[in-house]
GROMACS .gro file of C-alpha atoms in nm:
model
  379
    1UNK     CA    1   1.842  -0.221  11.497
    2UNK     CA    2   1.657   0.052  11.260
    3UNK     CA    3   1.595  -0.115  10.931
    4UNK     CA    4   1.454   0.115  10.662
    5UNK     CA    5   1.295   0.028  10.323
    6UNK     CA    6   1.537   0.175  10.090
    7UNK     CA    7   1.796   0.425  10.097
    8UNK     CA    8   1.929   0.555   9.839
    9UNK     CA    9   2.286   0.466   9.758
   10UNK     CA   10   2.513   0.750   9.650
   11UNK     CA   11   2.807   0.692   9.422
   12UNK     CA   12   3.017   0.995   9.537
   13UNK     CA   13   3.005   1.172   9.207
   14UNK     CA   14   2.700   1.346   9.182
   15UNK     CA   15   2.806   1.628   9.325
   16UNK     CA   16   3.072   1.672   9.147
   17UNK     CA   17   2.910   1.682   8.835
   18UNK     CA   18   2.622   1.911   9.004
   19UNK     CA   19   2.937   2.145   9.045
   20UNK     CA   20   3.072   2.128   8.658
   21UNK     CA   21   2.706   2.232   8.570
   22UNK     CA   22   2.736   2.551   8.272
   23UNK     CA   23   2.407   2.594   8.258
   24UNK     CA   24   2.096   2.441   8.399
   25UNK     CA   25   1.845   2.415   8.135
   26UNK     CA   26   1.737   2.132   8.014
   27UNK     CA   27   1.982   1.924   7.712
   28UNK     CA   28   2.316   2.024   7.816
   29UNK     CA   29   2.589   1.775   7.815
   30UNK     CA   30   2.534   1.570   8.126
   31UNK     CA   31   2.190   1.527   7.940
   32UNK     CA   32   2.311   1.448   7.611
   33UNK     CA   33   2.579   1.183   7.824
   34UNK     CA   34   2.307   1.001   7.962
   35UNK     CA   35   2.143   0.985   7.626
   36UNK     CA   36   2.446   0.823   7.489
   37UNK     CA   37   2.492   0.625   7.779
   38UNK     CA   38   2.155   0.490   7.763
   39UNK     CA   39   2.187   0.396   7.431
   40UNK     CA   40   2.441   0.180   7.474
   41UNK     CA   41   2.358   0.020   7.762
   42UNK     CA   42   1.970  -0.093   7.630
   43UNK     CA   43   2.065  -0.114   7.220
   44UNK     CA   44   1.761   0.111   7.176
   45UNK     CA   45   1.790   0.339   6.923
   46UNK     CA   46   1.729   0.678   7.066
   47UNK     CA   47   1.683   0.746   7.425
   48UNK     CA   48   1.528   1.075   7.541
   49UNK     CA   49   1.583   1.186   7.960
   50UNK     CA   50   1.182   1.301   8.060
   51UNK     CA   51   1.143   1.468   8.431
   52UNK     CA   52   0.917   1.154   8.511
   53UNK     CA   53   0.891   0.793   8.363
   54UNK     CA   54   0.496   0.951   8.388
   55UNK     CA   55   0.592   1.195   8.120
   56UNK     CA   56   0.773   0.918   7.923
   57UNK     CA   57   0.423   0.694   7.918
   58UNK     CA   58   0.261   1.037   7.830
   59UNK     CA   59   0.497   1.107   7.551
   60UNK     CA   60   0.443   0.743   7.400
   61UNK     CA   61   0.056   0.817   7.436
   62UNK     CA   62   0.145   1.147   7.206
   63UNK     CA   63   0.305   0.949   6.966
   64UNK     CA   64   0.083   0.660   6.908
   65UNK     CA   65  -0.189   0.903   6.854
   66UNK     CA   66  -0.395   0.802   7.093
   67UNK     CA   67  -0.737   0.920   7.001
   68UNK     CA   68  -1.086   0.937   7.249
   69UNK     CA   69  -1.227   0.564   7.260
   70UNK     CA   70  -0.912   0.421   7.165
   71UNK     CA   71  -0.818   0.062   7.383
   72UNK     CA   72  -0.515   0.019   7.586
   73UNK     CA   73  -0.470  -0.346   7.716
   74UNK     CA   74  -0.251  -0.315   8.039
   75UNK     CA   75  -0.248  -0.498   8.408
   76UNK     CA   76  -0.481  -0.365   8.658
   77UNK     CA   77  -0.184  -0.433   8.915
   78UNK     CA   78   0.075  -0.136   8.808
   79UNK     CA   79   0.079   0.217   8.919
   80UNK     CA   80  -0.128   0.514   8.818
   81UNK     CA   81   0.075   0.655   8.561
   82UNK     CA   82   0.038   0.373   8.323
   83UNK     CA   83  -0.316   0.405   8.289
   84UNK     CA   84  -0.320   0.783   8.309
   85UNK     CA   85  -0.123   0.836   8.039
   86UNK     CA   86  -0.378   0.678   7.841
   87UNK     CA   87  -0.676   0.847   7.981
   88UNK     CA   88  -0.531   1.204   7.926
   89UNK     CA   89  -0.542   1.126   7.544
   90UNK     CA   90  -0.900   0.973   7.579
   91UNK     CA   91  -0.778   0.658   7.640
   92UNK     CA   92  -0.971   0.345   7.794
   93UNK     CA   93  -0.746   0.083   7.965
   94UNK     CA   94  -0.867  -0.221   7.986
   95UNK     CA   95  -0.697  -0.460   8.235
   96UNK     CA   96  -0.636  -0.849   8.219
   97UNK     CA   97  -0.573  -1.063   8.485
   98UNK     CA   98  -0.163  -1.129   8.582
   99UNK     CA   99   0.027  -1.421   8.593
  100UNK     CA  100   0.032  -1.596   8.950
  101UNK     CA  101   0.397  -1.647   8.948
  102UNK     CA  102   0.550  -1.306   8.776
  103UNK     CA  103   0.261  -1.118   8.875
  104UNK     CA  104   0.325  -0.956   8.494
  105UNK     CA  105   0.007  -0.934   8.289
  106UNK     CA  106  -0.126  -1.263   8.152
  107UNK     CA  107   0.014  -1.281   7.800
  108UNK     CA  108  -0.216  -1.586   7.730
  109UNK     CA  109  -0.495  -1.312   7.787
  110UNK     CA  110  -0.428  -1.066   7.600
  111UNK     CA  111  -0.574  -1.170   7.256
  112UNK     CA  112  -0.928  -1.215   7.351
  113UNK     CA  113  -0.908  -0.863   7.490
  114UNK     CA  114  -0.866  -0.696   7.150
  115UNK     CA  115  -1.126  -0.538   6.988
  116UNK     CA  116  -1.167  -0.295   6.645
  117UNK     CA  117  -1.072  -0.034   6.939
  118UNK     CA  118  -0.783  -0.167   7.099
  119UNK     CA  119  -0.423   0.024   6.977
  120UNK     CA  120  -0.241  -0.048   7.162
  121UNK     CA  121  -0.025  -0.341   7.477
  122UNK     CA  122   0.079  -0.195   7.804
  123UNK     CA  123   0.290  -0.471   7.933
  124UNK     CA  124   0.444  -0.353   8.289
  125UNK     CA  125   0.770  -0.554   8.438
  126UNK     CA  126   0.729  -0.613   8.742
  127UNK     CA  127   0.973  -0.594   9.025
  128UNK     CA  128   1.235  -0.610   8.697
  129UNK     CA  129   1.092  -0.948   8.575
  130UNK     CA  130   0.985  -0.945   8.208
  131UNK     CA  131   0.728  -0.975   8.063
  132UNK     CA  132   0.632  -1.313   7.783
  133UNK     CA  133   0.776  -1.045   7.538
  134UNK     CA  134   0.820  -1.245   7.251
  135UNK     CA  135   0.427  -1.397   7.263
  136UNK     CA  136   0.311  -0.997   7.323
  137UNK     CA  137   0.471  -0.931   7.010
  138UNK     CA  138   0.370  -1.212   6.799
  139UNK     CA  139   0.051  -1.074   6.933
  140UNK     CA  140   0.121  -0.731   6.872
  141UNK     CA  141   0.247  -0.765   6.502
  142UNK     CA  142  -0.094  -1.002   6.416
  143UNK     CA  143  -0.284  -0.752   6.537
  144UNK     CA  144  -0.091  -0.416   6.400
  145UNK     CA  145  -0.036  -0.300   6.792
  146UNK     CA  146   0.203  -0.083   6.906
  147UNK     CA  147   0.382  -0.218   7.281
  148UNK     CA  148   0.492   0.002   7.486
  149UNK     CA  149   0.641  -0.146   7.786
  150UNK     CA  150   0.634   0.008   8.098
  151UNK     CA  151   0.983  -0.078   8.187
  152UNK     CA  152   0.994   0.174   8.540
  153UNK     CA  153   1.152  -0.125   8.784
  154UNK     CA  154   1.387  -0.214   8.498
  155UNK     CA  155   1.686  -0.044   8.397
  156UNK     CA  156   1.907  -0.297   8.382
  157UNK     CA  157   1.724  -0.609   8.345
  158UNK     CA  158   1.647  -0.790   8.021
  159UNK     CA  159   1.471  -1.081   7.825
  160UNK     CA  160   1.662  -1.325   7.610
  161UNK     CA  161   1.921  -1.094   7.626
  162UNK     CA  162   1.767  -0.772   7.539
  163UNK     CA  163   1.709  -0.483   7.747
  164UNK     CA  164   1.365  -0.409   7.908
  165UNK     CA  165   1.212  -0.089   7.753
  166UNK     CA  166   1.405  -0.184   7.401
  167UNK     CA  167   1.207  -0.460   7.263
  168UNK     CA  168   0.876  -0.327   7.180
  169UNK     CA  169   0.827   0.003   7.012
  170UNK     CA  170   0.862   0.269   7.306
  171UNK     CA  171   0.948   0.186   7.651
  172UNK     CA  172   0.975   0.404   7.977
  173UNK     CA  173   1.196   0.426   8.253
  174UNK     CA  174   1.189   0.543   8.555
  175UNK     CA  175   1.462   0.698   8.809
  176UNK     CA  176   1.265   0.813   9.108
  177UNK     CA  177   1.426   0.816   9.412
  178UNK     CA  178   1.260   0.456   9.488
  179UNK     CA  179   1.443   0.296   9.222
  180UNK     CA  180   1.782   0.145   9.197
  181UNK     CA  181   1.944   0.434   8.982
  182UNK     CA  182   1.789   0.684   9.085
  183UNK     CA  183   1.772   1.115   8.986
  184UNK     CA  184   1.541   1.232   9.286
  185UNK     CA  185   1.262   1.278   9.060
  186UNK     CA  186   1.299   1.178   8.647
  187UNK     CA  187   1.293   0.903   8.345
  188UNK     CA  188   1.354   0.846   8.038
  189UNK     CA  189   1.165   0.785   7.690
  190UNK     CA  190   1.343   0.442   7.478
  191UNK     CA  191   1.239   0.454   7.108
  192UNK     CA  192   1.276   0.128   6.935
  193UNK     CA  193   1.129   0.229   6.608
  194UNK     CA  194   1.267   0.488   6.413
  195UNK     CA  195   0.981   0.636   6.232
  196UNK     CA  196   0.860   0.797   6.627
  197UNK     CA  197   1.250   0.969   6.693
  198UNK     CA  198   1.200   1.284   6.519
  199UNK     CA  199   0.866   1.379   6.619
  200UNK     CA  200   0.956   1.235   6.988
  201UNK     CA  201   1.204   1.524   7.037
  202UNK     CA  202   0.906   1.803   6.894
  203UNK     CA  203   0.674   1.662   7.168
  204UNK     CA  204   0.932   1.691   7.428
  205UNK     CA  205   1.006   2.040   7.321
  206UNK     CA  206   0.673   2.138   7.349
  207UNK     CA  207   0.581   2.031   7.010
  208UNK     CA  208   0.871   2.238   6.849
  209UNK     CA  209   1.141   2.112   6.636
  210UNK     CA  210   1.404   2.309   6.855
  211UNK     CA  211   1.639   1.980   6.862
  212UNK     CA  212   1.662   2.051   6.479
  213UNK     CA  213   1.748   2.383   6.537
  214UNK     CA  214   2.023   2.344   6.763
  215UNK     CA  215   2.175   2.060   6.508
  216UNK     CA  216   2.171   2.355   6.206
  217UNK     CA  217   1.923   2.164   6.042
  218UNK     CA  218   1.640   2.467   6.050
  219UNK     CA  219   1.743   2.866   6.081
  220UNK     CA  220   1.448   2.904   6.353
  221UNK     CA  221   1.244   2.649   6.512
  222UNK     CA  222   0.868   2.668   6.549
  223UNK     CA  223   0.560   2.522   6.647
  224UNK     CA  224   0.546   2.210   6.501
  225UNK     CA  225   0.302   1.941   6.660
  226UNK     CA  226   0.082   1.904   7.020
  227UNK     CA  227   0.374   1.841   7.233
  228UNK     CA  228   0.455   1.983   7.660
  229UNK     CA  229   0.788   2.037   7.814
  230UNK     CA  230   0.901   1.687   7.893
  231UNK     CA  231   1.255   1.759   7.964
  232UNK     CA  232   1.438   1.746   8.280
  233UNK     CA  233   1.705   2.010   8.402
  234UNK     CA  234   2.077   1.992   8.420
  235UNK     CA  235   2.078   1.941   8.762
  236UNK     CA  236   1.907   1.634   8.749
  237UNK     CA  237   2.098   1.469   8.419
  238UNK     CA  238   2.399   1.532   8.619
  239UNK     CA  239   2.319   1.359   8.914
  240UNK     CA  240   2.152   1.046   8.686
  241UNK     CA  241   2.464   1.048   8.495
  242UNK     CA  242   2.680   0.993   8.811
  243UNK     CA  243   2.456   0.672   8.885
  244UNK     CA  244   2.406   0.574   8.527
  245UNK     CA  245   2.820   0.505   8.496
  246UNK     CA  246   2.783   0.285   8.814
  247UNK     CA  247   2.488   0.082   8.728
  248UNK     CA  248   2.683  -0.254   8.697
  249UNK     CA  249   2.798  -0.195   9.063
  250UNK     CA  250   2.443  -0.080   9.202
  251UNK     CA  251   2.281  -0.381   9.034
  252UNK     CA  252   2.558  -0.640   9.144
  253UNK     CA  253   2.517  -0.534   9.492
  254UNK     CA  254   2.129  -0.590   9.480
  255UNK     CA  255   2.151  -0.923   9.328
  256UNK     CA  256   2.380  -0.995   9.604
  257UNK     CA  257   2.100  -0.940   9.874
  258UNK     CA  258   1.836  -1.071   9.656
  259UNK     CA  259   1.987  -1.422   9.626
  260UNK     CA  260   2.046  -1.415  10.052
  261UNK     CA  261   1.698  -1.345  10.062
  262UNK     CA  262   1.583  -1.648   9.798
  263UNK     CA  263   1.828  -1.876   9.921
  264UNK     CA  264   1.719  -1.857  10.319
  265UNK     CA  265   1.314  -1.829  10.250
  266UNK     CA  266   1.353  -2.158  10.060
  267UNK     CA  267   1.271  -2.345  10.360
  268UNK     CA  268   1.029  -2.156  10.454
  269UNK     CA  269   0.868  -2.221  10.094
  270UNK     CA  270   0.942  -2.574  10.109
  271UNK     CA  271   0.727  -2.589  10.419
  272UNK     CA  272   0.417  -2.393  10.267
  273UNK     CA  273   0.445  -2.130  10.490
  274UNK     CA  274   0.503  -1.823  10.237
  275UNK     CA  275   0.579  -1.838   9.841
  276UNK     CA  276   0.897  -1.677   9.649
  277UNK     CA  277   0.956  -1.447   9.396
  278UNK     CA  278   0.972  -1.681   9.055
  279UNK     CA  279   1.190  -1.559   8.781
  280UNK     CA  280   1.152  -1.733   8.481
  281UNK     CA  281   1.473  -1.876   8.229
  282UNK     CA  282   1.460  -1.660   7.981
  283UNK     CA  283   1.443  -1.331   8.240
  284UNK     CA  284   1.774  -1.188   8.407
  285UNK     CA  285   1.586  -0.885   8.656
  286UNK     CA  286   1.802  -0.618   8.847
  287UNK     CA  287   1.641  -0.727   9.208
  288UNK     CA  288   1.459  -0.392   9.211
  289UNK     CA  289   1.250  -0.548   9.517
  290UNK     CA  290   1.248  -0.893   9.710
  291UNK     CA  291   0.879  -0.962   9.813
  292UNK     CA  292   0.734  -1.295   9.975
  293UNK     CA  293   0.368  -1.366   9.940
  294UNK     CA  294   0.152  -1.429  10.232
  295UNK     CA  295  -0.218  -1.642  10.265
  296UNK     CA  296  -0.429  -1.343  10.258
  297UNK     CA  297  -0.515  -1.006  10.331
  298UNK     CA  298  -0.545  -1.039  10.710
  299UNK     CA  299  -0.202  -1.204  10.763
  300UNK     CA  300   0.008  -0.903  10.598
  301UNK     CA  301  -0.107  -0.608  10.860
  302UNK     CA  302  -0.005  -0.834  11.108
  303UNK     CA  303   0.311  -0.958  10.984
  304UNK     CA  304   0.397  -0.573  10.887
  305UNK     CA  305   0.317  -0.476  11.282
  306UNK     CA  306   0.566  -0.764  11.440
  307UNK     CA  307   0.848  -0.612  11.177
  308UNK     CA  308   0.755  -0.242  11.295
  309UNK     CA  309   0.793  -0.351  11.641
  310UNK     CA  310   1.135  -0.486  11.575
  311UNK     CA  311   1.300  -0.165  11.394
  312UNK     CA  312   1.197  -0.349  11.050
  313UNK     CA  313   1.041  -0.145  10.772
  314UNK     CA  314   0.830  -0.371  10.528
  315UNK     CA  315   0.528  -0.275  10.272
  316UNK     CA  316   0.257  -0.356  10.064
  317UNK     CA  317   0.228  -0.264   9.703
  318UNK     CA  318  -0.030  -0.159   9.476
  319UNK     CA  319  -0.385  -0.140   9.520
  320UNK     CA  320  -0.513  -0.272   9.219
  321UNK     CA  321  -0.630   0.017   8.935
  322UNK     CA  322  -0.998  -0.163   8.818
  323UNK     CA  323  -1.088  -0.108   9.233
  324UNK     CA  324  -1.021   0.264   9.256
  325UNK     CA  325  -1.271   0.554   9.211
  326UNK     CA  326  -1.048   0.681   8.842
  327UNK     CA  327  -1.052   0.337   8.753
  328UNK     CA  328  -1.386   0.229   8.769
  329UNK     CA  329  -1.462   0.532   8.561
  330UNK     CA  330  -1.228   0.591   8.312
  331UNK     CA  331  -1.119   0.201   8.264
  332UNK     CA  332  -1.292  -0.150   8.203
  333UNK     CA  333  -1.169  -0.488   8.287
  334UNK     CA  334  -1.165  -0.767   8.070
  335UNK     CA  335  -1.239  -1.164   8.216
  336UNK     CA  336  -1.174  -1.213   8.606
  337UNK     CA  337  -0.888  -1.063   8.790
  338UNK     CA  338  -0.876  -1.350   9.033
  339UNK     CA  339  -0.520  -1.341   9.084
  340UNK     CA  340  -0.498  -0.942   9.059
  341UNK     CA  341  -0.714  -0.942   9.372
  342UNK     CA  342  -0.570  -1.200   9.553
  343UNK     CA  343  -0.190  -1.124   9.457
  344UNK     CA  344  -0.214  -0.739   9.536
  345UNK     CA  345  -0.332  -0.819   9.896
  346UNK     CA  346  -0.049  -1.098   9.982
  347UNK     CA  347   0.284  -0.952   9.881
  348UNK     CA  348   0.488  -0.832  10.134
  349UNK     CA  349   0.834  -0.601  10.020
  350UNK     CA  350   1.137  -0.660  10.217
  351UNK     CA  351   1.393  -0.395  10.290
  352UNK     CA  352   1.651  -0.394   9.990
  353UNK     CA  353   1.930  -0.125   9.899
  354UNK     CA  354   2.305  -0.185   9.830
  355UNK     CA  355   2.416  -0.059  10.107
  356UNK     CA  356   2.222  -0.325  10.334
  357UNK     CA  357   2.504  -0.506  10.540
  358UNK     CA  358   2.510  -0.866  10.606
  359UNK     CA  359   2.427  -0.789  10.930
  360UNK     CA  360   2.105  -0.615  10.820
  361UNK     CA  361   2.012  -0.901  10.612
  362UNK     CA  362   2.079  -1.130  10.874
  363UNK     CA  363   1.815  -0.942  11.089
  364UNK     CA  364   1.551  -0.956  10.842
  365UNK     CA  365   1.535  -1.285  10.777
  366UNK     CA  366   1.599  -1.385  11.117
  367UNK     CA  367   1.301  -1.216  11.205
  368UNK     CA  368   1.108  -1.336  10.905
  369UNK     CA  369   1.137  -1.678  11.005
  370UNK     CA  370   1.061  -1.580  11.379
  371UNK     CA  371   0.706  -1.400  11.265
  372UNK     CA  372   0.637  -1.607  10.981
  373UNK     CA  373   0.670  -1.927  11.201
  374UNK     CA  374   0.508  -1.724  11.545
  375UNK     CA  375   0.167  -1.668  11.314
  376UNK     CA  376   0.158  -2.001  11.127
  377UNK     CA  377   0.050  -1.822  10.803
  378UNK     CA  378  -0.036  -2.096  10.546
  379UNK     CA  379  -0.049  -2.055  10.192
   0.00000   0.00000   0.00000
């Protein structure tokens, strides 16, 4: 049996919208859908459709101001584009350790990070698991910060209730193909505060207030602000738009696996052989990914080459930022990363889409428990 990663589930409708397309420019109506959409399905108060959830994290750089020098505190574990959208500006992350059991930045670490320089919090949800929001704010408001959460695994997750990317004051999604709604290639800009909305859609019209323009508030529009062309084409709102409206499905059929993967590696747990994801009360997450975590580096190439043998595609994650070439250059680290080093070279993703049958599950762990218990990894 040929297990992949992911594959992406298709809800039968995105062609069909493809084929009602007018005109494929950017902020049509399958755009302006999916803004409304959005909107109501995260409470935030505007939501803007970017080509990338890299351009979103670029556009909340834009409208923080980020000047040369300026301080972002953010995980080292995360993916380039939430330092680089930082650096672009002039930007200087500076990473703090994670939390061993979310593996979400360290909220308790954050404060004795900040300096005259810092302006801003990065925090990044990982695998759909929230962040401590409520302490980042506390922190955030003590300290006059903006947050912008980097909230790419987690359209349609949330914390006490509220949807990731709409608590702090700009959050970014993403709907690249490796999601679980997905556009191909694209994301989307959340703005929880409303004094960033207007000049939000000049920088995503290449710093022009064309939005105003097409709403008859202006006869012309112009060149109003430092902005780039952040918006995605027709083509691509129509096809998010098509997964947007089944979202509740998507999600329900990922939990579905998620909990048959948590519920059978609980021996395995309960015997020390690997640990589980742990999701904390007040998070509900989307199951954007079902990892395990191994003992250490050397046990996870192994355990990767008995599931290639057996049709089973498994992978690592990141490789931490503060390690790479850009990072070491453009970024500083704050304390120890002890459990950003060890963390990044112990989890192991499992294969998880909706359209994984109970059969296919079956396999997986099956042959989990058959590898796991053939190499006697000990955590």
């Amino acid at each position: 049996m040929k297990i992949p990663f992911i594959k992406a589930h298709l809800t039968g409708n995105e062609l069909n919208y493809i084929s009602k397309i007018h005109s494929y420019s950017g902020d049509g109506s399958f755009t302006r859908d999916c803004h409304t959409l959005l909107e109501k399905m995260t409470s935030s108060l505007k939501a803007l459709l970017t080509h990338s959830c890299t351009a979103a994290l670029e556009m909340a750089a834009l409208l923080i101001d980020v000047q040369p020098g300026d301080e972002i505190i953010m995980p080292s574990y995360t993916f380039v584009s939430t330092a680089n959208a930082f650096v672009l500006r002039g930007g200087i992350p500076v990473f703090i350790d994670i939390r061993p059991d979310t593996l979400n930045l360290d909220e308790k670490l954050i404060e004795n990070a900040i300096t005259p320089r810092t302006k801003a919090i990065v925090p990044v949800h990982y695998a759909g698991v929230a962040c401590e929001m409520d302490t980042i704010l506390h922190i955030a408001n003590k300290y006059n910060l903006f947050v912008i959460e980097d909230a790419a695994q987690g359209i349609m997750a949330s914390y006490k209730g509220r949807a990731l990317g709409a608590i702090g004051h700009l959050g970014a999604f993403s709907f690249h193909a490796t999601k679980n709604i997905i556009s191909g290639e694209g994301g989307a800009l959340l703005i929880n505060d409303k004094r960033f909305i207007e000049l939000a859609e000049m920088i995503r019209e290449k710093g022009t207030d064309r939005s105003r323009f097409f709403r008859g508030q202006v006869d012309k529009y112009t060149w109003q602000h430092i902005g780039s062309s952040y918006l995605p084409s027709e083509l691509t709102a129509a096809f998010l738009l098509a997964q947007l409206e089944a979202a509740k499905i998507i999600t329900q059929q990922r939990l579905s696996i998620w909990n048959k993967y948590h519920s059978a590696f609980e021996e395995l747990e309960k015997e020390g052989l690997i640990r589980r994801p742990v999701i904390p009360d007040a998070c509900q997450h989307n199951a954007h990914m079902y990892y395990i975590l191994l003992s250490d580096a050397t046990s996870r190439p192994a355990l990767i080459s008995h599931f290639e043998q057996q049709g089973i595609s498994s992978v690592f994650h990141y490789v931490p930022l503060h390690s790479s070439p850009a990072g070491k250059k453009y970024s500083r680290t704050h304390g120890h990363l002890t459990h950003t080093n060890f963390l990044s070279e112990s989890v192991l993703r499992l294969p998880l889409f909706s359209e994984m049958t109970d059969e296919m599950v079956n396999f997986v762990i099956e042959s989990t428990f058959e590898n796991i218990n053939k190499m006697a990894v000990y955590v």
